PDB file of N, CA and C in Angstrom:
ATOM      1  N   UNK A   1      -4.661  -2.203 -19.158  1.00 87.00           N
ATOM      2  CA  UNK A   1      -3.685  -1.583 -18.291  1.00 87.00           C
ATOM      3  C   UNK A   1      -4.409  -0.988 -17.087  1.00 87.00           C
ATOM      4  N   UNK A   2      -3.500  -1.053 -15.751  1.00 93.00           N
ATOM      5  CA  UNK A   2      -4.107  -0.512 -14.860  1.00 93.00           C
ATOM      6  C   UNK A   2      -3.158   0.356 -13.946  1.00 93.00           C
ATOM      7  N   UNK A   3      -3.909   1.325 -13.180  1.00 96.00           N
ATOM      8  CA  UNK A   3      -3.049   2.029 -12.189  1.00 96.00           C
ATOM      9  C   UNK A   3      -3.079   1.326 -11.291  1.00 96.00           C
ATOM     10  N   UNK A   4      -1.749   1.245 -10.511  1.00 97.00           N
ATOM     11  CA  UNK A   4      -2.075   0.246  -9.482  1.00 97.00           C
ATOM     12  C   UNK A   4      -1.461   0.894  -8.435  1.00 97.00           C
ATOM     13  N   UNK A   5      -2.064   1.431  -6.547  1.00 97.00           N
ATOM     14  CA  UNK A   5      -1.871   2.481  -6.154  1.00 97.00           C
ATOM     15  C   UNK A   5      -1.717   1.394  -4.366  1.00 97.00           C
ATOM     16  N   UNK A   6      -0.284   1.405  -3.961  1.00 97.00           N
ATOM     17  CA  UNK A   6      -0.548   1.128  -2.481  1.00 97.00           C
ATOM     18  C   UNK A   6       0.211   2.028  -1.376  1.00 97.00           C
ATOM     19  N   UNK A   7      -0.618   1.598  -0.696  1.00 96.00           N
ATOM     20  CA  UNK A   7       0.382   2.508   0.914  1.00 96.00           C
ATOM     21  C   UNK A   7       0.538   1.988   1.625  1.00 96.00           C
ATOM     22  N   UNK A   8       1.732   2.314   2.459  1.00 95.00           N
ATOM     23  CA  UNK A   8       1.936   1.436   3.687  1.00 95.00           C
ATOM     24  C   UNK A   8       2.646   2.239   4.808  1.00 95.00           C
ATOM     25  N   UNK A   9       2.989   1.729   5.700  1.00 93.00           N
ATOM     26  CA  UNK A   9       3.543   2.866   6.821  1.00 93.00           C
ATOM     27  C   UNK A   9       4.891   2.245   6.348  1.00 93.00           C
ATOM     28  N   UNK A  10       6.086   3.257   6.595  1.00 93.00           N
ATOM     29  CA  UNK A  10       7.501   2.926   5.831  1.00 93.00           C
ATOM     30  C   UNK A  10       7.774   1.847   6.138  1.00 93.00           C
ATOM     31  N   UNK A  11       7.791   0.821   7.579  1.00 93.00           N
ATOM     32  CA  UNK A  11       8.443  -0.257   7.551  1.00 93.00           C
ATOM     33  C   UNK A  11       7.946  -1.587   6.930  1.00 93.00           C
ATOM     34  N   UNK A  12       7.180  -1.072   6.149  1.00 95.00           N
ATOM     35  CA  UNK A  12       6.430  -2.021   5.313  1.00 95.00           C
ATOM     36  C   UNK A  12       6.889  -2.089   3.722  1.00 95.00           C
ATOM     37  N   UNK A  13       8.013  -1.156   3.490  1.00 96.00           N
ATOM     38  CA  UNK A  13       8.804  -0.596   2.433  1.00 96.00           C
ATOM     39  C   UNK A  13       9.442  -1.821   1.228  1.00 96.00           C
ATOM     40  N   UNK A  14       9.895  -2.700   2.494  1.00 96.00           N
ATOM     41  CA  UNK A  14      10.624  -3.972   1.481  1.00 96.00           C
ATOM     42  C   UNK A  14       9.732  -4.962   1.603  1.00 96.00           C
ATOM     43  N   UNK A  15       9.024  -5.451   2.210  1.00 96.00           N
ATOM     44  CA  UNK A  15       7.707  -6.288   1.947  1.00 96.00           C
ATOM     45  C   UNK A  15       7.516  -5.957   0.929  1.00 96.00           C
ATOM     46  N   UNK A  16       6.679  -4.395   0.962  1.00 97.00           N
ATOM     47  CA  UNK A  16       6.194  -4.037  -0.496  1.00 97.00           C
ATOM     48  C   UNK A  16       6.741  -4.665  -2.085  1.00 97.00           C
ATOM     49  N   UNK A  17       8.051  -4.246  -1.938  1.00 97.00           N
ATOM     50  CA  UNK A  17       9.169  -4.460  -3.085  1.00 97.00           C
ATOM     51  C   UNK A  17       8.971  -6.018  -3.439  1.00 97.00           C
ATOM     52  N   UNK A  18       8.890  -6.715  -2.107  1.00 97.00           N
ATOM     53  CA  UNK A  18       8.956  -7.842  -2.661  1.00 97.00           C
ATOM     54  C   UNK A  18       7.294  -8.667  -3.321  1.00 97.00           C
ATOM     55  N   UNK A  19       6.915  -8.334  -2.634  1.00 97.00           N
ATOM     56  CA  UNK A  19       5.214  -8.993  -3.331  1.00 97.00           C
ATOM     57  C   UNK A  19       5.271  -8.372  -4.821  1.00 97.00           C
ATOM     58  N   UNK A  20       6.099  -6.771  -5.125  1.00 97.00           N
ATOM     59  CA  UNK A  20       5.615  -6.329  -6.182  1.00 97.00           C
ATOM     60  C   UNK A  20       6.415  -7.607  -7.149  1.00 97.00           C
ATOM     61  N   UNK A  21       7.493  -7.685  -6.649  1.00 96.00           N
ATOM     62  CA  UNK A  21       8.596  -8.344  -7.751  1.00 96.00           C
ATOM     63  C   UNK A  21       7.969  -9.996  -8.130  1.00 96.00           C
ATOM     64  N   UNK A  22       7.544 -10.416  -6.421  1.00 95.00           N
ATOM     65  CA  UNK A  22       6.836 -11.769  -7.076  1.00 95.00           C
ATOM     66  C   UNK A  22       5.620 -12.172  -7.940  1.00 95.00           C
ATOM     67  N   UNK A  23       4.964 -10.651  -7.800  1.00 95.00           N
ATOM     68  CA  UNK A  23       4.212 -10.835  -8.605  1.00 95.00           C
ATOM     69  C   UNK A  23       4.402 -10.190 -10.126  1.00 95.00           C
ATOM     70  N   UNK A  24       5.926 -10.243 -10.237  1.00 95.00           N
ATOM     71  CA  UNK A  24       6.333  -9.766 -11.683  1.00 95.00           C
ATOM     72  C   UNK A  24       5.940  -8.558 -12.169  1.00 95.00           C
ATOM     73  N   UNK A  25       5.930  -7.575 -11.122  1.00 95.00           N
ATOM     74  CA  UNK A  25       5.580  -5.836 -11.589  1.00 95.00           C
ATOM     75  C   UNK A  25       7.184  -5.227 -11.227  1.00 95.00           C
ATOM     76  N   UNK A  26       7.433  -5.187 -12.741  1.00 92.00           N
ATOM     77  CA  UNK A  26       9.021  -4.734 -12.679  1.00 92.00           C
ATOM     78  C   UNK A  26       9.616  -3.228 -12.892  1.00 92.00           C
ATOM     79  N   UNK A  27       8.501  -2.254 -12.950  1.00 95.00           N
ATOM     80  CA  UNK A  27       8.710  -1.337 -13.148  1.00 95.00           C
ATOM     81  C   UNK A  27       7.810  -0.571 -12.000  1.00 95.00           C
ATOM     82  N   UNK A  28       7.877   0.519 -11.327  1.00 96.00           N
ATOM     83  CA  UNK A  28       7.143   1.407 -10.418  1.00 96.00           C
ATOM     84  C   UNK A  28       7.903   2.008  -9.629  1.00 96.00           C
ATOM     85  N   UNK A  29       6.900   3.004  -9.171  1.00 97.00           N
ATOM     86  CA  UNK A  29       7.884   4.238  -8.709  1.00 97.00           C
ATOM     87  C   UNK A  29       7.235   4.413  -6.625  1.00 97.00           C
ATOM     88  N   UNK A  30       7.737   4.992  -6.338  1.00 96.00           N
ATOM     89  CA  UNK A  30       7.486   5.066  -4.685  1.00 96.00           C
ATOM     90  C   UNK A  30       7.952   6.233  -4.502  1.00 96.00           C
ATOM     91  N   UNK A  31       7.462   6.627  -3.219  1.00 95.00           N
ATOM     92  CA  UNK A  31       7.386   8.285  -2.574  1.00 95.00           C
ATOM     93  C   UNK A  31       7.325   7.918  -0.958  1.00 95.00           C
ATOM     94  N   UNK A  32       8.171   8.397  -0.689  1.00 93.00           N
ATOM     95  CA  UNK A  32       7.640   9.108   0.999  1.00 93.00           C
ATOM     96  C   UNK A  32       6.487   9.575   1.036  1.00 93.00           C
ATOM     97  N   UNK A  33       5.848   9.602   2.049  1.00 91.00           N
ATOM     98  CA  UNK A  33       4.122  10.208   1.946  1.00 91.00           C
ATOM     99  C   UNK A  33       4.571  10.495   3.289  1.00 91.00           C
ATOM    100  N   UNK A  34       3.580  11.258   3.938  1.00 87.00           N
ATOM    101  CA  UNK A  34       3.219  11.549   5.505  1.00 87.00           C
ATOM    102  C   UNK A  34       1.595  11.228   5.523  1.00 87.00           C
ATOM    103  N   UNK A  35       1.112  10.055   6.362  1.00 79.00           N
ATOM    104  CA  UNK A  35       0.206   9.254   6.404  1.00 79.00           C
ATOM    105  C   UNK A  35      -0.341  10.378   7.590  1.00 79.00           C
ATOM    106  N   UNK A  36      -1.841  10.814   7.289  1.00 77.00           N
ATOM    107  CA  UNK A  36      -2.365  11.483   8.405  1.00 77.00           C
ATOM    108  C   UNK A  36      -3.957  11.002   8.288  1.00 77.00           C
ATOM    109  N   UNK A  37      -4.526  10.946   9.747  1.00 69.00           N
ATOM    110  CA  UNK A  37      -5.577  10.543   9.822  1.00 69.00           C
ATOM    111  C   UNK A  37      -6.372  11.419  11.305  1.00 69.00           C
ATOM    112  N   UNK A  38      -7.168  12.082  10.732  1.00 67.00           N
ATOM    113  CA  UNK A  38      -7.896  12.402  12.204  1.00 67.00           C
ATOM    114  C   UNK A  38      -8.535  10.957  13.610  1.00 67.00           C
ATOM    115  N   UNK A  39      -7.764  11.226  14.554  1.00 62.00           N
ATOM    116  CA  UNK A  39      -8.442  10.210  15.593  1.00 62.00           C
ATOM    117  C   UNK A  39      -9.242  10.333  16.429  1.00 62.00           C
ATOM    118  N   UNK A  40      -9.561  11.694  16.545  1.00 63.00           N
ATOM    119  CA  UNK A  40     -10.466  12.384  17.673  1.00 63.00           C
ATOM    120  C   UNK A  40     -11.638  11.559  17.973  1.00 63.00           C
ATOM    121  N   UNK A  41     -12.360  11.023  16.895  1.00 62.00           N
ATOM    122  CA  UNK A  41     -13.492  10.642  16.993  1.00 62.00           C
ATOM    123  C   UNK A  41     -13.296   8.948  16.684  1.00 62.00           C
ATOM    124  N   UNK A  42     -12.367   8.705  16.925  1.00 54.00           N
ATOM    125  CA  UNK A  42     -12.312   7.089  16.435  1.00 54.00           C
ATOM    126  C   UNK A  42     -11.969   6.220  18.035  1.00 54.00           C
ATOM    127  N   UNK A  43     -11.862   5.128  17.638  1.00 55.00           N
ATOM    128  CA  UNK A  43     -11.318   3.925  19.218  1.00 55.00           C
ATOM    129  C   UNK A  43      -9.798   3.685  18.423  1.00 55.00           C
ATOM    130  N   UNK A  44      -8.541   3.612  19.484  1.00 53.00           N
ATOM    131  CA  UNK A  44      -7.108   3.563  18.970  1.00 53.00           C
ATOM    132  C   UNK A  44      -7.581   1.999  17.819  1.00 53.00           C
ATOM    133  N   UNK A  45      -8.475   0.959  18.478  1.00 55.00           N
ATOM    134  CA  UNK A  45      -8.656   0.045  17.621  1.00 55.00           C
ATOM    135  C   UNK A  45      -8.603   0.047  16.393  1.00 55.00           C
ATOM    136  N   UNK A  46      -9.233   1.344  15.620  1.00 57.00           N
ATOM    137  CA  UNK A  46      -9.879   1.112  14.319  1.00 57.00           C
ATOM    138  C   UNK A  46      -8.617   1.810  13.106  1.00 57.00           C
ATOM    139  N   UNK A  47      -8.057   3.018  14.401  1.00 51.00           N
ATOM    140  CA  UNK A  47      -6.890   2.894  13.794  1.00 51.00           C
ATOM    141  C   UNK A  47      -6.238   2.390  12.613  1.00 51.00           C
ATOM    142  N   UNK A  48      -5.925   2.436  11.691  1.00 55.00           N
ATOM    143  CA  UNK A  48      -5.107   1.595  10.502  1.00 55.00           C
ATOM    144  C   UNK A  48      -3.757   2.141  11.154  1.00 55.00           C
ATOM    145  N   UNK A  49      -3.135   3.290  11.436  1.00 51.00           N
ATOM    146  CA  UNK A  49      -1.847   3.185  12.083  1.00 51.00           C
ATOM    147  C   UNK A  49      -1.447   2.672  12.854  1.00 51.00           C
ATOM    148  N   UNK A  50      -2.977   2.476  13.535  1.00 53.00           N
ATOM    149  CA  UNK A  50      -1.977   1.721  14.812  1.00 53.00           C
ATOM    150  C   UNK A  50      -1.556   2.016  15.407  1.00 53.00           C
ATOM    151  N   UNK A  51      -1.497   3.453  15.782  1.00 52.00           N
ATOM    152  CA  UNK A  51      -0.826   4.259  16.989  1.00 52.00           C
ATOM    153  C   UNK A  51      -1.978   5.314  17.518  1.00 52.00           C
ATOM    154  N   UNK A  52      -1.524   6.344  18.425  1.00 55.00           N
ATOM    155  CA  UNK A  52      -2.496   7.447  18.190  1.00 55.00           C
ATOM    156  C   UNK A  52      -1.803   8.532  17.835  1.00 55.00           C
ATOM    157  N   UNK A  53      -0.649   8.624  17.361  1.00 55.00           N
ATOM    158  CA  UNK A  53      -0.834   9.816  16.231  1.00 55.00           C
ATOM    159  C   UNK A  53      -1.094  10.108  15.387  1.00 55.00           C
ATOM    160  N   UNK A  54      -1.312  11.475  14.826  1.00 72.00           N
ATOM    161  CA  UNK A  54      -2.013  11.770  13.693  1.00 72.00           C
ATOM    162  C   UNK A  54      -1.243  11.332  12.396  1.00 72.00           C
ATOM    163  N   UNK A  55      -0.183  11.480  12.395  1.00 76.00           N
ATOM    164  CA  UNK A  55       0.724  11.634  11.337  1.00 76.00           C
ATOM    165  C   UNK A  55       1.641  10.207  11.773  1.00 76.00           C
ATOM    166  N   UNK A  56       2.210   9.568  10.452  1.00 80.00           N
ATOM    167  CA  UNK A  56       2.965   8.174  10.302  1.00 80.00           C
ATOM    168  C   UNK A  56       3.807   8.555   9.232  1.00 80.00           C
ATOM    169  N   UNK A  57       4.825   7.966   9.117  1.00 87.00           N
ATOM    170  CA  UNK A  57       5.845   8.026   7.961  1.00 87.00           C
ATOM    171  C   UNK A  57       5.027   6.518   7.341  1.00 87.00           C
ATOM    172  N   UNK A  58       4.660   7.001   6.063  1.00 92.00           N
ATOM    173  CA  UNK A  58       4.098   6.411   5.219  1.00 92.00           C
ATOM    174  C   UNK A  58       4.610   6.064   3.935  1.00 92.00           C
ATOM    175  N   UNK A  59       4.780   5.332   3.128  1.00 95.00           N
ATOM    176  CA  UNK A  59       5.346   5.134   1.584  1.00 95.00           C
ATOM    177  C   UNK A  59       4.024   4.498   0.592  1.00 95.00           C
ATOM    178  N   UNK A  60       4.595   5.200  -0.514  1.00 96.00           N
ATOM    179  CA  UNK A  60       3.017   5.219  -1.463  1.00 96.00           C
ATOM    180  C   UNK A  60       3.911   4.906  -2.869  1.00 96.00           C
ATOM    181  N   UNK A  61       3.382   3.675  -3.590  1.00 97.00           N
ATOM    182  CA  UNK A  61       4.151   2.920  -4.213  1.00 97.00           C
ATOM    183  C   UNK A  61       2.738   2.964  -5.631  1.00 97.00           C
ATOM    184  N   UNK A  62       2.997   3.030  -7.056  1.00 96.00           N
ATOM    185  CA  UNK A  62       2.058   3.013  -8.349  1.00 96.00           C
ATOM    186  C   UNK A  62       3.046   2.718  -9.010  1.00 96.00           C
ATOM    187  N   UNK A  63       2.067   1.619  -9.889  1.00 96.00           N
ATOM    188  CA  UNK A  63       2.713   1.477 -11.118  1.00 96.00           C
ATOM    189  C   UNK A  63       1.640   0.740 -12.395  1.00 96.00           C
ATOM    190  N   UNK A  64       1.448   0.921 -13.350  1.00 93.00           N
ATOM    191  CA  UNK A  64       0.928   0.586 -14.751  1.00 93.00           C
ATOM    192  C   UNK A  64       0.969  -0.503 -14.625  1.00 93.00           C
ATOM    193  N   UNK A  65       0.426  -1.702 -14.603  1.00 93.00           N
ATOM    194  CA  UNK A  65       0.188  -3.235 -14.701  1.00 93.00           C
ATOM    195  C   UNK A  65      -0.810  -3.994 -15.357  1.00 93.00           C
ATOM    196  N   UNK A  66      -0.516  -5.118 -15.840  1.00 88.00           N
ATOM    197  CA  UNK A  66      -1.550  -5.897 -16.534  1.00 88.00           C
ATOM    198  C   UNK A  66      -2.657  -5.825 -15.528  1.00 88.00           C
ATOM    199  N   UNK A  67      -3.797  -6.603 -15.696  1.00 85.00           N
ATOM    200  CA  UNK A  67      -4.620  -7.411 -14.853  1.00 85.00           C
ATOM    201  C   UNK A  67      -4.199  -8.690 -13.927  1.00 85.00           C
ATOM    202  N   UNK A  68      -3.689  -9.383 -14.333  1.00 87.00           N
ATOM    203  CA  UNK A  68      -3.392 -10.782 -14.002  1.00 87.00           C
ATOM    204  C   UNK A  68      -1.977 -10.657 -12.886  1.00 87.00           C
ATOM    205  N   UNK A  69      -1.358  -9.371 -13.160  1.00 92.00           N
ATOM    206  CA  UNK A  69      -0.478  -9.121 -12.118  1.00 92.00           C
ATOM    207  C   UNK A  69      -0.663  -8.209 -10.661  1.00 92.00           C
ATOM    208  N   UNK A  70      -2.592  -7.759 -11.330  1.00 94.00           N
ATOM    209  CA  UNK A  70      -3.051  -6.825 -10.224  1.00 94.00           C
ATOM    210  C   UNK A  70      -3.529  -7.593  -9.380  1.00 94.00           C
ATOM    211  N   UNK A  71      -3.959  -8.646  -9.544  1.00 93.00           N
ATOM    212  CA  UNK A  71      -4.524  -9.932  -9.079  1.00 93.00           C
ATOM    213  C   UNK A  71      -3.520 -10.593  -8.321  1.00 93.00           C
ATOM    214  N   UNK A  72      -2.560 -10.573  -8.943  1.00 95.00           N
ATOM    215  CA  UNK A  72      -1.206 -11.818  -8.538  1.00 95.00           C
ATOM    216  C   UNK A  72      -0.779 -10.660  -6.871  1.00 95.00           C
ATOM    217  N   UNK A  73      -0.631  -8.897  -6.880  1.00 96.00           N
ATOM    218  CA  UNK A  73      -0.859  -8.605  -5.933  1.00 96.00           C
ATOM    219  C   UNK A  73      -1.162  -7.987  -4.835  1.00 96.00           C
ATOM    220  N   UNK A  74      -2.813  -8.099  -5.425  1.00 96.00           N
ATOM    221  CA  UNK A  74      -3.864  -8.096  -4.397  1.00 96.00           C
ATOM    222  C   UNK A  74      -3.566  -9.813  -3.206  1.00 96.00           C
ATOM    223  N   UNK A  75      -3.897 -10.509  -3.809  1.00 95.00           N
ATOM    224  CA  UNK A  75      -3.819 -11.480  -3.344  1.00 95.00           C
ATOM    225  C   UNK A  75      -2.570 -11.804  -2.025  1.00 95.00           C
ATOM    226  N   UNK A  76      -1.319 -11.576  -2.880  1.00 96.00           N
ATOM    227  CA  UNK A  76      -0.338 -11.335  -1.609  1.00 96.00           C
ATOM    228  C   UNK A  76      -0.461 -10.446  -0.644  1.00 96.00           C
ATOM    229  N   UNK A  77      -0.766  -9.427  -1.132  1.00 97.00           N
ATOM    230  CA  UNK A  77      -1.063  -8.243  -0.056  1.00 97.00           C
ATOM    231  C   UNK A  77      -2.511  -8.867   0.890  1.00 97.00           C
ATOM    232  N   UNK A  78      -3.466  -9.258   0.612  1.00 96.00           N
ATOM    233  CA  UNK A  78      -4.511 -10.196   1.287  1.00 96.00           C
ATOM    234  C   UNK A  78      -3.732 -11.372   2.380  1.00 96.00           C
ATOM    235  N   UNK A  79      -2.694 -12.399   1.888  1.00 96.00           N
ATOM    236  CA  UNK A  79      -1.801 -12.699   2.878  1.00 96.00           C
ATOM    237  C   UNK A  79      -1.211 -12.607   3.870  1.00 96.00           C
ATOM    238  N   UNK A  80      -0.623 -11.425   3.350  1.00 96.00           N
ATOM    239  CA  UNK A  80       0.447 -10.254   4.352  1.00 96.00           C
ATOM    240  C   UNK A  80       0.074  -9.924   5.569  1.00 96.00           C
ATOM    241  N   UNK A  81      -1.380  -9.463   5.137  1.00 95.00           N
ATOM    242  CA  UNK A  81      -2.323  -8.715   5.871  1.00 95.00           C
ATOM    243  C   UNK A  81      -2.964  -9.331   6.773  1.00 95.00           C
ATOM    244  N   UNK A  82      -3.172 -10.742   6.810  1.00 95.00           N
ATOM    245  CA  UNK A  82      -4.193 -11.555   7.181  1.00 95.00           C
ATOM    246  C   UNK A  82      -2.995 -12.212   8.565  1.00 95.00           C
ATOM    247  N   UNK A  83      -1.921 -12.044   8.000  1.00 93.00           N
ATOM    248  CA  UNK A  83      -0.665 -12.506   8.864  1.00 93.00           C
ATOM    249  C   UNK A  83      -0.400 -11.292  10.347  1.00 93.00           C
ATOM    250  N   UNK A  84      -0.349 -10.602  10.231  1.00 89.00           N
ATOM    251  CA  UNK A  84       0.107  -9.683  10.470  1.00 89.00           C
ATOM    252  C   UNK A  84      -0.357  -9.019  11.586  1.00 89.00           C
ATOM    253  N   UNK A  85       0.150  -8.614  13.594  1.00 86.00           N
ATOM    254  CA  UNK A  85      -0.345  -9.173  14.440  1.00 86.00           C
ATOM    255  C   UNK A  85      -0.366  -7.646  15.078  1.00 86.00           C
ATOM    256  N   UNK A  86      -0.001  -6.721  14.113  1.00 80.00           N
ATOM    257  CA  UNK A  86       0.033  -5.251  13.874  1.00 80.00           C
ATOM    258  C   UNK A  86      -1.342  -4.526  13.549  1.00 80.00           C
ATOM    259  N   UNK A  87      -2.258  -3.370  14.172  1.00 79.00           N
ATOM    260  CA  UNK A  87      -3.211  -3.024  13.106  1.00 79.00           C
ATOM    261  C   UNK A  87      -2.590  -1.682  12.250  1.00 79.00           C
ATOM    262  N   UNK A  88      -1.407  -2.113  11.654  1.00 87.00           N
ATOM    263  CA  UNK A  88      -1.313  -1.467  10.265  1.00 87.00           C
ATOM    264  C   UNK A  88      -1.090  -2.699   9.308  1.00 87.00           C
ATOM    265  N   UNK A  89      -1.665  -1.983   8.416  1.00 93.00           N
ATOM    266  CA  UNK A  89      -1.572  -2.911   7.108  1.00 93.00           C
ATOM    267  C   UNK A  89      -1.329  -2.303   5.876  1.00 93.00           C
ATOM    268  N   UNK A  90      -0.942  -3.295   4.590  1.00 96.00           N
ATOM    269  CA  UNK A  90      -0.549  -2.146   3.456  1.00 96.00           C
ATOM    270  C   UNK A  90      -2.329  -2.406   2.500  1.00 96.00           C
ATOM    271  N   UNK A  91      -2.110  -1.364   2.494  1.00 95.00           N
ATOM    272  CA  UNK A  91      -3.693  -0.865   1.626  1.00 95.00           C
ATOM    273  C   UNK A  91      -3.360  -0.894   0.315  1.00 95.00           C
ATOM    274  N   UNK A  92      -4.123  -1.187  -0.702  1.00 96.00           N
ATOM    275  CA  UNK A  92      -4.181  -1.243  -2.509  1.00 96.00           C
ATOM    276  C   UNK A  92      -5.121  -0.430  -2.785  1.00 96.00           C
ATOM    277  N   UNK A  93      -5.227  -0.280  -4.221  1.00 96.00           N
ATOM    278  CA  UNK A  93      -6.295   0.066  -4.906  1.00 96.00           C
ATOM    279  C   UNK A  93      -5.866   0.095  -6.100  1.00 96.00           C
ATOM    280  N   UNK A  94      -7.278  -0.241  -7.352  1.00 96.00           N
ATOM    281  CA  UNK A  94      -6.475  -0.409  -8.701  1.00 96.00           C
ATOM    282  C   UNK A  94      -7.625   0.815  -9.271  1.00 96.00           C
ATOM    283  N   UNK A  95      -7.341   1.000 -10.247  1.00 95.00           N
ATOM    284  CA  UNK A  95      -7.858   1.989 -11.330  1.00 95.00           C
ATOM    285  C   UNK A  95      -7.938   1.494 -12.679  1.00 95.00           C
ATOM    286  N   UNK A  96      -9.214   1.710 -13.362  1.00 91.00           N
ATOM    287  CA  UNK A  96      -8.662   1.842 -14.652  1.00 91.00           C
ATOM    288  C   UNK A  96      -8.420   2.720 -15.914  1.00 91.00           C
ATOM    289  N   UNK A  97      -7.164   2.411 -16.416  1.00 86.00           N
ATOM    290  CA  UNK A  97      -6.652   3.274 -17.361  1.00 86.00           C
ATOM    291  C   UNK A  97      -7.873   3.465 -18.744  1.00 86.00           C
ATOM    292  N   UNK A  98      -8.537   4.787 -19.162  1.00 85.00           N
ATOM    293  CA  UNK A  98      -8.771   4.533 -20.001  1.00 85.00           C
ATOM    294  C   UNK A  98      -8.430   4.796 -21.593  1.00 85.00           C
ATOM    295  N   UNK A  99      -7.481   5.753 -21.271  1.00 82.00           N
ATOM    296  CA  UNK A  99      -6.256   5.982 -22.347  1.00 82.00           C
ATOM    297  C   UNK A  99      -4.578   6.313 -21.992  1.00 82.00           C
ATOM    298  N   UNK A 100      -3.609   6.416 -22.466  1.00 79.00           N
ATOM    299  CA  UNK A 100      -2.376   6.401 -21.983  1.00 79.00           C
ATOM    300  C   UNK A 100      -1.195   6.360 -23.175  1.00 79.00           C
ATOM    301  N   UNK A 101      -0.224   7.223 -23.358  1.00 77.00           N
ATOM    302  CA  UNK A 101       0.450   6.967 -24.302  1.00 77.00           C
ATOM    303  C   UNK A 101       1.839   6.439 -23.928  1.00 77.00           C
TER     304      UNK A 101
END
């Protein structure tokens, strides 16, 4: 089992939903977030928002998943991303569970 942890800036909300569903993760939960990043010292380039403000309406999406479905999407999200003519993108990360009831 794994935690499986992404973010995205909100209009990236139903994308999300859908990579989760194709990749058969039928259960998970999502939050509003407020996405903040210091820019002072960065180029607007490097940006992941993509804008220059500090703060983005952000959504932050986890859920408990096999392996083979963390895979199934990473991979889409690698797609998405690779598509995408925006520099925001939706970010992952997995964890692993090492106990859980």
């Amino acid at each position: 089992m794994k935690l499986l942890l992404i973010t995205a800036v909100s209009e990236f909300e139903n994308e999300v939903k859908q990579i989760l569903n194709k990749a058969q993760v039928k259960t998970f939960s999502y939050r509003e977030v407020t996405g903040y990043r210091n820019t002072s010292e960065d180029a607007i380039e490097s940006n992941w928002f993509g804008t220059e403000r500090n703060e983005n309406e952000s959504i932050m999406f986890y859920a408990f998943v096999e392996k083979e479905n963390v895979d199934a999407v990473f991979n889409a999200i690698g797609i998405f991303n690779s598509k995408q003519e925006t520099l925001s993108h939706i970010h992952s990360a997995v964890l692993n569970i090492e106990k859980s009831n």
